[in-house]
Coordinates of C-alpha atoms (C1' of nucleotides) in Angstrom, one line a residue:
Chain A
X1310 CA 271.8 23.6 95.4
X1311 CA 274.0 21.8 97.5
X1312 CA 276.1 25.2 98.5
X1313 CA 273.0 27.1 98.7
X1314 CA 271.8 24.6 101.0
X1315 CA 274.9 24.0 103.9
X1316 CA 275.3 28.1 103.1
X1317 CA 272.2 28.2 105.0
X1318 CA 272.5 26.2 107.6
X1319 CA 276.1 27.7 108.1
X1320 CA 274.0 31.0 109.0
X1321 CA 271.3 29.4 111.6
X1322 CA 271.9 29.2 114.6
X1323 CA 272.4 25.7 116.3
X1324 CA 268.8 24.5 116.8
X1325 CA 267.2 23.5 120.4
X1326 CA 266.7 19.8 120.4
X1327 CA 264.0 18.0 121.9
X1328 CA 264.8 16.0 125.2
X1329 CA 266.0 12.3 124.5
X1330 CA 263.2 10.6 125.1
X1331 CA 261.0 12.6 122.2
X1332 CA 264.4 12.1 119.9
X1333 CA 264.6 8.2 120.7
X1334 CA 261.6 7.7 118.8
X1335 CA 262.1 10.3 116.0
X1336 CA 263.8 8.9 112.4
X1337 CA 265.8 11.3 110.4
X1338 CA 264.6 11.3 107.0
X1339 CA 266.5 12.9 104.4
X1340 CA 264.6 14.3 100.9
X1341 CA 265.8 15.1 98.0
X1342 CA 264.9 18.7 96.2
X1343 CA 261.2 18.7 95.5
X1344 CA 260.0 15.3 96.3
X1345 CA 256.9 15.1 98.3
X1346 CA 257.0 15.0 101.9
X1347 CA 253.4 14.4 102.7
X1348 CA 250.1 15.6 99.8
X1349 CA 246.5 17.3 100.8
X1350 CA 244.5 14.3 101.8
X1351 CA 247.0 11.8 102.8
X1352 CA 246.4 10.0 106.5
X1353 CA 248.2 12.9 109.1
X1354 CA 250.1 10.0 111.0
X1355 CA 253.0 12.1 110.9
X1356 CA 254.2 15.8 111.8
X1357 CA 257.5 17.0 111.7
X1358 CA 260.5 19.1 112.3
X1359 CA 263.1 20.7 109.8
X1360 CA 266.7 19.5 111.1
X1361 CA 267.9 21.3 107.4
X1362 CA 266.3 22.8 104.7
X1363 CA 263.5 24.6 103.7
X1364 CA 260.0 22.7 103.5
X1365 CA 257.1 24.7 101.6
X1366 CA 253.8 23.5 102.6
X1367 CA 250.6 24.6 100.0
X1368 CA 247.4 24.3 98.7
X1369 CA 246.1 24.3 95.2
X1370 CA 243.0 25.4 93.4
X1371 CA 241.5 22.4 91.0
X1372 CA 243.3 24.5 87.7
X1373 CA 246.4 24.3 89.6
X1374 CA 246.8 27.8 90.8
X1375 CA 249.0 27.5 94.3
X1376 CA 249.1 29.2 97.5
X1377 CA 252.4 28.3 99.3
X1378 CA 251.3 29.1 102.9
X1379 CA 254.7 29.4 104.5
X1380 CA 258.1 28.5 104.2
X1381 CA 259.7 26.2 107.3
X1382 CA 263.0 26.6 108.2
X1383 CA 265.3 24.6 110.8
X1384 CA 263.8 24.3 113.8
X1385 CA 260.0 24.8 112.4
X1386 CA 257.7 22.1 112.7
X1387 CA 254.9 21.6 110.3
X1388 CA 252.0 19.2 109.4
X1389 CA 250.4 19.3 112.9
X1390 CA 246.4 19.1 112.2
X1391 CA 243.4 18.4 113.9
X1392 CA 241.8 16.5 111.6
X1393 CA 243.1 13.4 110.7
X1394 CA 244.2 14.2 107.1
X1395 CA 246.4 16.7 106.0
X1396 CA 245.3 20.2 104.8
X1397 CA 248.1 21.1 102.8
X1398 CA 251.3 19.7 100.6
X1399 CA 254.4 19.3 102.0
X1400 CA 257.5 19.4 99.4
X1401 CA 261.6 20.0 100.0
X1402 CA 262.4 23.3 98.4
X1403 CA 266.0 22.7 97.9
X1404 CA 267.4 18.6 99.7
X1405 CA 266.0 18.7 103.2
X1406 CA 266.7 16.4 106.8
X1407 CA 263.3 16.0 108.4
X1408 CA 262.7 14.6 111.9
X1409 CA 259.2 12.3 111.8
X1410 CA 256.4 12.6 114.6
X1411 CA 253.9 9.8 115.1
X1412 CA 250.8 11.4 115.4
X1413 CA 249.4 9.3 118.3
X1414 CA 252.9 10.4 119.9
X1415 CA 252.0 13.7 120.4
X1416 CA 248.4 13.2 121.3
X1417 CA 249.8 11.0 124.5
X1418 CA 252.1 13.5 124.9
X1419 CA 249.7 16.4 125.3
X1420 CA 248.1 15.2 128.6
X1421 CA 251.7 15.2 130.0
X1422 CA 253.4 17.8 130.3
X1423 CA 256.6 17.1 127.8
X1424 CA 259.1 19.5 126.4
X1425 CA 258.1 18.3 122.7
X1426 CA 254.3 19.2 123.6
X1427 CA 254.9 22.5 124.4
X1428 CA 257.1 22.9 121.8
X1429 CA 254.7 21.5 119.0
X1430 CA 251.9 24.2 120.8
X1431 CA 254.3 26.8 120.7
X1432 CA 254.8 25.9 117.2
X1433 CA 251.1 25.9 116.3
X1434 CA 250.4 29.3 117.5
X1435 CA 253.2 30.8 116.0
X1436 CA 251.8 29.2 112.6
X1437 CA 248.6 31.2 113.6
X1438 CA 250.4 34.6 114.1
X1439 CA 252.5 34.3 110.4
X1440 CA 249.1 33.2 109.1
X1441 CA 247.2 36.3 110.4
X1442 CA 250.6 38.7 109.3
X1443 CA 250.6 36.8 105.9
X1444 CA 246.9 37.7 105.5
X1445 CA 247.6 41.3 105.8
X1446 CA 250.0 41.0 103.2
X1447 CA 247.9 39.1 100.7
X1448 CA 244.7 41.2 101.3
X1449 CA 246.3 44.7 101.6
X1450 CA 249.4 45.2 100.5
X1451 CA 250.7 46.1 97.0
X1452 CA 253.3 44.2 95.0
X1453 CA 256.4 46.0 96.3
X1454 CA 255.2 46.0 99.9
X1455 CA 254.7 42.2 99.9
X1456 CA 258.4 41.5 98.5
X1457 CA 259.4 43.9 101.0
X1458 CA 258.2 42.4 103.8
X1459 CA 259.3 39.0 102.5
X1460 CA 262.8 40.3 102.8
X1461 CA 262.7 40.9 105.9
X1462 CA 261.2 38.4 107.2
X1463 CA 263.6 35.8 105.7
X1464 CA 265.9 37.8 106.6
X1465 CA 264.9 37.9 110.0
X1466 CA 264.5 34.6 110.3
X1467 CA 267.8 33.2 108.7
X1468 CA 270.5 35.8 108.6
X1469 CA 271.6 38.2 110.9
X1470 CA 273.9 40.0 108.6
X1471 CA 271.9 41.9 105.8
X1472 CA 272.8 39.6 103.1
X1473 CA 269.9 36.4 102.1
X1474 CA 271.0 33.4 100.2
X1475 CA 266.9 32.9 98.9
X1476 CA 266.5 28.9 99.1
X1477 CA 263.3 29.1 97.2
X1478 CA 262.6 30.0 93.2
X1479 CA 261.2 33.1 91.7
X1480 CA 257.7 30.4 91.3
X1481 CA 257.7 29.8 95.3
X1482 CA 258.3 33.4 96.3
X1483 CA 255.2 33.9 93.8
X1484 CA 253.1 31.4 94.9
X1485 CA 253.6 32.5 98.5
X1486 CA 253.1 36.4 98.3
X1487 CA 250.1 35.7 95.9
X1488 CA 252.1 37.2 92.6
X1489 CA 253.4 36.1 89.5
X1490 CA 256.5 35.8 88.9
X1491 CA 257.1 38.6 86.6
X1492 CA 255.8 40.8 89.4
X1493 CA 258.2 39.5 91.6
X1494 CA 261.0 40.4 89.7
X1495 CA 259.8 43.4 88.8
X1496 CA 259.8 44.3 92.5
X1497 CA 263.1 43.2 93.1
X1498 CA 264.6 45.3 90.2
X1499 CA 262.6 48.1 92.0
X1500 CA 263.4 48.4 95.0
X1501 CA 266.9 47.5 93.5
X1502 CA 267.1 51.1 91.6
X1503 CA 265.9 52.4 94.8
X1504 CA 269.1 51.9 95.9
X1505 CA 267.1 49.4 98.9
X1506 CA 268.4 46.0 98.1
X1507 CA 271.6 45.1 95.7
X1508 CA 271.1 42.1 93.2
X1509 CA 274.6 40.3 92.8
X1510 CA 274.8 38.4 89.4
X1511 CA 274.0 34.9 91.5
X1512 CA 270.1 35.3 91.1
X1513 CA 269.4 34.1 94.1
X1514 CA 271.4 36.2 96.6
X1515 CA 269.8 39.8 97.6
X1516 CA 271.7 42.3 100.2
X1517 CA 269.6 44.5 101.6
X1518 CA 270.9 48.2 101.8
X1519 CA 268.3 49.8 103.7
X1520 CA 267.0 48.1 106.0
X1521 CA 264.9 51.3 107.5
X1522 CA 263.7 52.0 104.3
X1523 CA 262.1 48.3 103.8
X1524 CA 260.5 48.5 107.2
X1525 CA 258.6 51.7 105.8
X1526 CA 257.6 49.5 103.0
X1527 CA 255.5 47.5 105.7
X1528 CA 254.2 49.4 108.4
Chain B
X744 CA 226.0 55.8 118.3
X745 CA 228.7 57.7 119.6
X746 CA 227.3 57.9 122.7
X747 CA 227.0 53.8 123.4
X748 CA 230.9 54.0 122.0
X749 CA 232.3 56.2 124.7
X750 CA 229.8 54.1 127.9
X751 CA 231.4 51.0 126.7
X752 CA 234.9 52.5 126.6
X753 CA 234.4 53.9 129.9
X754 CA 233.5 50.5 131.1
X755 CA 236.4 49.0 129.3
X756 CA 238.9 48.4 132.2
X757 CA 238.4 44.4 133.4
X758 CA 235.5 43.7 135.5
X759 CA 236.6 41.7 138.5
X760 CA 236.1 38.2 137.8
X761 CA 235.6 35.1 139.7
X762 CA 237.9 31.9 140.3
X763 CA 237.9 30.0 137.5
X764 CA 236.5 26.9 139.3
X765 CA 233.0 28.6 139.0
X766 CA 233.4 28.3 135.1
X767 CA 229.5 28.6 135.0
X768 CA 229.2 32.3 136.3
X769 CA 231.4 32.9 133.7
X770 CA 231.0 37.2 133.7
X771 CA 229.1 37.8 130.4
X772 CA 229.6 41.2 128.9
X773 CA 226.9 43.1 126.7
X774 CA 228.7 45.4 123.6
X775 CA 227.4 47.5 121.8
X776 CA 227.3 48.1 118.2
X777 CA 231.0 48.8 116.5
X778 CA 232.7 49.2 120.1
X779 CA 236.0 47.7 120.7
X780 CA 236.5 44.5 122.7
X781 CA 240.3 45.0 122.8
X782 CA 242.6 46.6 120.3
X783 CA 246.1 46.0 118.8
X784 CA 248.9 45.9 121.5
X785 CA 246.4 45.9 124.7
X786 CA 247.3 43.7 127.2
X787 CA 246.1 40.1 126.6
X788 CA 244.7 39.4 130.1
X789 CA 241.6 37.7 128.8
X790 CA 240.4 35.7 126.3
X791 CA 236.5 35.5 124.6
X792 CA 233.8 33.6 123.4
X793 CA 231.0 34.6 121.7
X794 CA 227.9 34.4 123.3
X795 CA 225.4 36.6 120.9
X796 CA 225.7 38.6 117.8
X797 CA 229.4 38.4 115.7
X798 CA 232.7 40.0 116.7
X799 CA 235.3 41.0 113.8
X800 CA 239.1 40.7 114.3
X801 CA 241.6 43.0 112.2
X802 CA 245.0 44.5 111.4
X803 CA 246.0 47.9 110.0
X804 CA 248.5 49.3 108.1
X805 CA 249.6 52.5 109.3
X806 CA 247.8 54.0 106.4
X807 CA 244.4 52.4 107.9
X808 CA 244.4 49.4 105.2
X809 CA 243.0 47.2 106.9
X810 CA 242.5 43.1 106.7
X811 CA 239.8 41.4 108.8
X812 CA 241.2 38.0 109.6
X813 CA 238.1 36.6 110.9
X814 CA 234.3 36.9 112.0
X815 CA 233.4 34.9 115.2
X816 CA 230.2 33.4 115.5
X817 CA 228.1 32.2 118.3
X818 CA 230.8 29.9 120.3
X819 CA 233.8 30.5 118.5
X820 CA 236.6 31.7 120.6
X821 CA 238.4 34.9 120.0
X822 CA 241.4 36.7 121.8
X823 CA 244.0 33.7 122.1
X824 CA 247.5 34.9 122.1
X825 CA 250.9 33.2 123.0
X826 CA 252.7 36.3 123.8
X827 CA 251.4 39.0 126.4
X828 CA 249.9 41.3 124.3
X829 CA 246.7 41.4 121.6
X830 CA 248.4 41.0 118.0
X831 CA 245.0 42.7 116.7
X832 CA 241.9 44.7 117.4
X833 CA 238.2 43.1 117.9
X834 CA 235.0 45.0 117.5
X835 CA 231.5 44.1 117.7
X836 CA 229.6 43.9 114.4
X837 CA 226.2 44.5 115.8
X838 CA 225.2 44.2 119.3
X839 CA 227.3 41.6 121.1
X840 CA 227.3 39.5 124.3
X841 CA 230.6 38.0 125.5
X842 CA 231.9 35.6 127.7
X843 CA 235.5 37.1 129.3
X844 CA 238.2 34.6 130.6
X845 CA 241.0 35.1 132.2
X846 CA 244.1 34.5 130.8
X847 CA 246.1 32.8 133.2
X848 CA 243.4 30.7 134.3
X849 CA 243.6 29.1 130.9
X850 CA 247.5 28.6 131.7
X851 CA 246.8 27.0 134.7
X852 CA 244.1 24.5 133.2
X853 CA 246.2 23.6 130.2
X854 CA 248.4 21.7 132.5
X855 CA 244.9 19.7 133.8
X856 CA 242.3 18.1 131.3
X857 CA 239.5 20.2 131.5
X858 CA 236.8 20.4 129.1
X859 CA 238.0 24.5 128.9
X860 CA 241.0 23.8 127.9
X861 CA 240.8 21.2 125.6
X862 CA 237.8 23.7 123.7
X863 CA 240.3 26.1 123.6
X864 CA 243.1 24.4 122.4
X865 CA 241.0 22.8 119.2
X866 CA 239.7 27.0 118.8
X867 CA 242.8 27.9 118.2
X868 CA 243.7 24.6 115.8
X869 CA 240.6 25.9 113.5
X870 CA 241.4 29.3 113.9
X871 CA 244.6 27.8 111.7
X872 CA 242.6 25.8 109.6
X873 CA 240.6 29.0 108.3
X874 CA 243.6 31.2 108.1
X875 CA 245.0 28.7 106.2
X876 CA 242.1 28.6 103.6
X877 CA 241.7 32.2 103.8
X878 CA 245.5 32.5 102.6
X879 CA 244.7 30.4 99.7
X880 CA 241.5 33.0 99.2
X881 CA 243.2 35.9 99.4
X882 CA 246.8 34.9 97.3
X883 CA 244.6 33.5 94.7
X884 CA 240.6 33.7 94.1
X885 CA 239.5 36.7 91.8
X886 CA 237.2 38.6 93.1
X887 CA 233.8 36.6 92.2
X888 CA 235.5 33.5 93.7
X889 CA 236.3 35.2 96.8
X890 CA 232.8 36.9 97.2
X891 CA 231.5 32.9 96.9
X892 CA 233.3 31.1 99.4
X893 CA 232.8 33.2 101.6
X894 CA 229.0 33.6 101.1
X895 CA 229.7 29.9 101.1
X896 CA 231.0 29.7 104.4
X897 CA 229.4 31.8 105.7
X898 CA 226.0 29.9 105.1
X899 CA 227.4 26.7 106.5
X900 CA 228.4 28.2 109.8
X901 CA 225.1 30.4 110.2
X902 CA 222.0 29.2 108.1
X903 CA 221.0 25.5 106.9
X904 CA 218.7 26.6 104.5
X905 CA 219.6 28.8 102.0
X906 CA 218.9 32.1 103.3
X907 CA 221.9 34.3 104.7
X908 CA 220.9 37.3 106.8
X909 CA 225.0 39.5 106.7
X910 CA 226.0 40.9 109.7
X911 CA 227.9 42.8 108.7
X912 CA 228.5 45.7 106.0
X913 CA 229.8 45.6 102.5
X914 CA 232.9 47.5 103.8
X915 CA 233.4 44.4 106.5
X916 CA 233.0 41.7 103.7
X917 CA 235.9 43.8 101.4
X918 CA 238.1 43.9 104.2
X919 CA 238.0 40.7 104.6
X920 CA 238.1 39.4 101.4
X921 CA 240.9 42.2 100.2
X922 CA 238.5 43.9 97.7
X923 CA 236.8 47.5 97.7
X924 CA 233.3 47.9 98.6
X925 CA 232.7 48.3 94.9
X926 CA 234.1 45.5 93.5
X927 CA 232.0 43.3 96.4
X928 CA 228.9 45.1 95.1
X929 CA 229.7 44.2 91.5
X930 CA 230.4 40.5 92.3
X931 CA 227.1 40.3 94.3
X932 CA 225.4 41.8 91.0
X933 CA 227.5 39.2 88.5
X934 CA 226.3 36.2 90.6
X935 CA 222.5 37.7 90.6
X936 CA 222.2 38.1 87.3
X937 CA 223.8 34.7 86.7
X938 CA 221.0 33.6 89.1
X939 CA 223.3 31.9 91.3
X940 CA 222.0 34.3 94.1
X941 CA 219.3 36.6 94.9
X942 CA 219.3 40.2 96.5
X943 CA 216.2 41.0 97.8
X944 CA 215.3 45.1 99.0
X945 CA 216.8 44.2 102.3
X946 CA 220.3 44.4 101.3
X947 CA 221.6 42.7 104.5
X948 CA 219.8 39.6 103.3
X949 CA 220.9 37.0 100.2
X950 CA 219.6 34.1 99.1
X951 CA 221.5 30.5 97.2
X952 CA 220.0 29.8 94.5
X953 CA 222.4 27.2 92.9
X954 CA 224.8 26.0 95.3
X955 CA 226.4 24.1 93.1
X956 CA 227.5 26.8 90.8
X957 CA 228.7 28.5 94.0
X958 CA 230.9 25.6 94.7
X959 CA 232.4 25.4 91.1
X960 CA 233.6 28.7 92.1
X961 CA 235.8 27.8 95.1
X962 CA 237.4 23.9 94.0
Chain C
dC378 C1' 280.1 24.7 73.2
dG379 C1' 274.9 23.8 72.7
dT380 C1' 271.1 22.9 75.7
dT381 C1' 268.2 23.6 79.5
dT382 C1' 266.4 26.0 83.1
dG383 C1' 265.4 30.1 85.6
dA384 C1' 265.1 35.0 85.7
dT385 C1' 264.5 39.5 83.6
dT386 C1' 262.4 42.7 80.5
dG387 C1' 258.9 44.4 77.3
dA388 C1' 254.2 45.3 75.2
dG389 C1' 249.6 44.8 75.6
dA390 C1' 245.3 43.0 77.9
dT391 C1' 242.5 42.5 82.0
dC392 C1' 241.0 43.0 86.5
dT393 C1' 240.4 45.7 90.3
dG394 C1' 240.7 50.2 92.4
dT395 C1' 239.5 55.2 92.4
dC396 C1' 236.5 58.9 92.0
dA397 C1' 232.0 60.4 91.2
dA398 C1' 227.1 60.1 90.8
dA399 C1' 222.7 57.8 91.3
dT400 C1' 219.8 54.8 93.7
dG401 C1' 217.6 52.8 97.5
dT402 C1' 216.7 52.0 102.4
dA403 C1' 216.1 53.2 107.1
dG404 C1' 215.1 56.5 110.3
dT405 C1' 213.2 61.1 111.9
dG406 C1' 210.1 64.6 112.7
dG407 C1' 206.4 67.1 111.2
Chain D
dC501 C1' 201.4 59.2 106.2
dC502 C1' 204.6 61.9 104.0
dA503 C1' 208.6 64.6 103.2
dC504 C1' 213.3 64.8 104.3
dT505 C1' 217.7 63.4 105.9
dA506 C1' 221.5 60.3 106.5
dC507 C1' 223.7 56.4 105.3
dA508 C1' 224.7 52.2 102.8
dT509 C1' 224.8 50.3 98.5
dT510 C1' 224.9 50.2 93.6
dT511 C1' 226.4 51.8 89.2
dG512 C1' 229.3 54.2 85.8
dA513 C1' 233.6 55.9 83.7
dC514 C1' 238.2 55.9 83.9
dA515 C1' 243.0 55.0 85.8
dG516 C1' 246.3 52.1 87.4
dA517 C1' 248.4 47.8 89.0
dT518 C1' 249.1 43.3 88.0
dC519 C1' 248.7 39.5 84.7
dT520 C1' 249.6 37.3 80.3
dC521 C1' 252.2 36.3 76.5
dA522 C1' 256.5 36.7 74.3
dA523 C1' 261.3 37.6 73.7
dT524 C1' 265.8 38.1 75.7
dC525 C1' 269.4 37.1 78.9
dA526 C1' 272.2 34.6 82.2
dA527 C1' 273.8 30.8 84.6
dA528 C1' 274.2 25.8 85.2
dC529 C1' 275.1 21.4 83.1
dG530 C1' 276.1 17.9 80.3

DNA sequence: CGTTTGATTGAGATCTGTCAAATGTAGTGG
DNA sequence: CCACTACATTTGACAGATCTCAATCAAACG
């Protein structure tokens, strides 16, 4: 986990910071793989910002079947609400540096016109655009499709060369496209004799071969 | 019908409208049945509010599958976008009024405190919320489940007793809900002749009979 | 090494989709 | 008011995709 993990942030670029006086009031927290950042119901005092790491935020039906809404990556802030509770779980896919919001920060924040402000609105509406993307996915696209366009997007998002080191398990790429886990794999092995993707033995690297041909998988 | 469809697109291009400082003459805009409001990749140089009637928002796939993020109700907001163009298409369901606002006049107010603003801003924050529950929906409800939420919701926004007149068609509801027509229909017939609801001849119109049971269905 | 955990593969069941037909409703014109 | 049409919805039969359950395999770890 640990080289999986510094792997990663070896391929991100450096992240923007927010101006000193946002960062003098923001404690780096560090979590181990797993634990619980914040649960469904808890008091929002906090939001946050992925220094490293990979944060999967969810929400669960009452027999325990789990829709991982989206993946956060360095840089990504999540657990913004309205409400004053949170709407969803916050865990650390793989050991994770988070940067801590007060709440009430931001909320004075907003009538000024601060760098971190805009950057947590920015952040918000970009939530709303994966949101409406993911929804395509989950409501029309077929098993194949949806792994596709998870590739890519990761990829997108973490990697420039064609090569992803996955942070997550075979259970969180599941529980995000709306699959089981069999399926998933299935896909991969798929689009692998397809001659799209290449599977080296470490299960959790995937290099894409055709990039072209996984863009036609979500048009 | 095709007749209204091509006068509305003919009126299409932007009305000239007035400084945002006369917020009360907001222009209202009368649409017609099925006509587009905007479509996928126009422009975004205003934003909407429902005045009358319901407007539907959706993506396709380039094989016309398409997901239908949301409907907006009387006083929802519709049409937000961070970047500069529309990342979907909007259509009226039935006959709808509008209210059109400029984009960049919301630019300008978010740096002030208006009451505009502010509206817009907490739109856009519940606009989140329900795309967030409707990921958990579509990743994970079977089809009964998803056909009662959103009968569900769709009471609590629009009726207080237990009456629900749809606006829209059964091909509306499956797009949103990522079914088929005929899977919708058969879900609507399971929960009749569990007695949870009732169709009556006007197929447009349902009725809750047992609330409760409907609620089991979506913890 | 054995054990444990995660991932892949296989076989069969189930749910939803597809295709087709029937039914019902609204609308039209005689 | 009654055919008659057009359209939406429902229903049925079957196919196909994904899920479930089970076994195998591989890598990681003590």
């Amino acid at each position: 986990m640990q080289v999986e993990t510094s792997l990663l942030n070896a391929q991100r670029p450096v992240l923007p910071i927010p101006p000193t006086s946002a960062r003098r009031s923001a404690p780096s927290r560090a979590i181990a793989k797993d634990a619980e950042i914040f649960a469904e119901g808890d008091d929002a005092e906090s939001f946050y910002r992925v220094v490293s790491g990979v944060v999967r935020t969810y929400k669960t039906l009452s027999d325990g079947r789990r829709q991982i809404d989206a993946f956060h990556l360095p840089g990504d802030f999540f657990g913004l609400e309205s409400g004053d509770e949170h709407r969803f779980t916050a865990e650390a896919v793989g050991d994770v540096t988070v940067t801590a919001y007060r709440r009430c920060a931001l909320e004075a924040l907003a009538m000024q016109d601060t760098e971190l402000a805009k950057q947590a609105t920015a952040a918000m509406m970009r939530a709303l655009e994966r949101a409406q993307d993911h929804m395509l996915l989950l409501g029309r696209k077929c098993a194949v499709e949806k792994v596709a366009s998870f590739l890519l997007g990761l990829a997108e998002r973490m990697s420039r060369s064609g090569d992803i080191e996955l942070p997550m398990s075979r259970i969180d790429v599941a529980d995000h496209l709306g699959l089981t886990i069999e399926t998933v794999s299935r896909s991969l092995t798929h689009l692998e004799r397809a001659g799209v993707i290449a599977l080296p033995a470490h299960r959790r690297s995937i290099q894409l071969r055709n990039r072209a041909a996984l863009a036609r998988l979500n048009s």
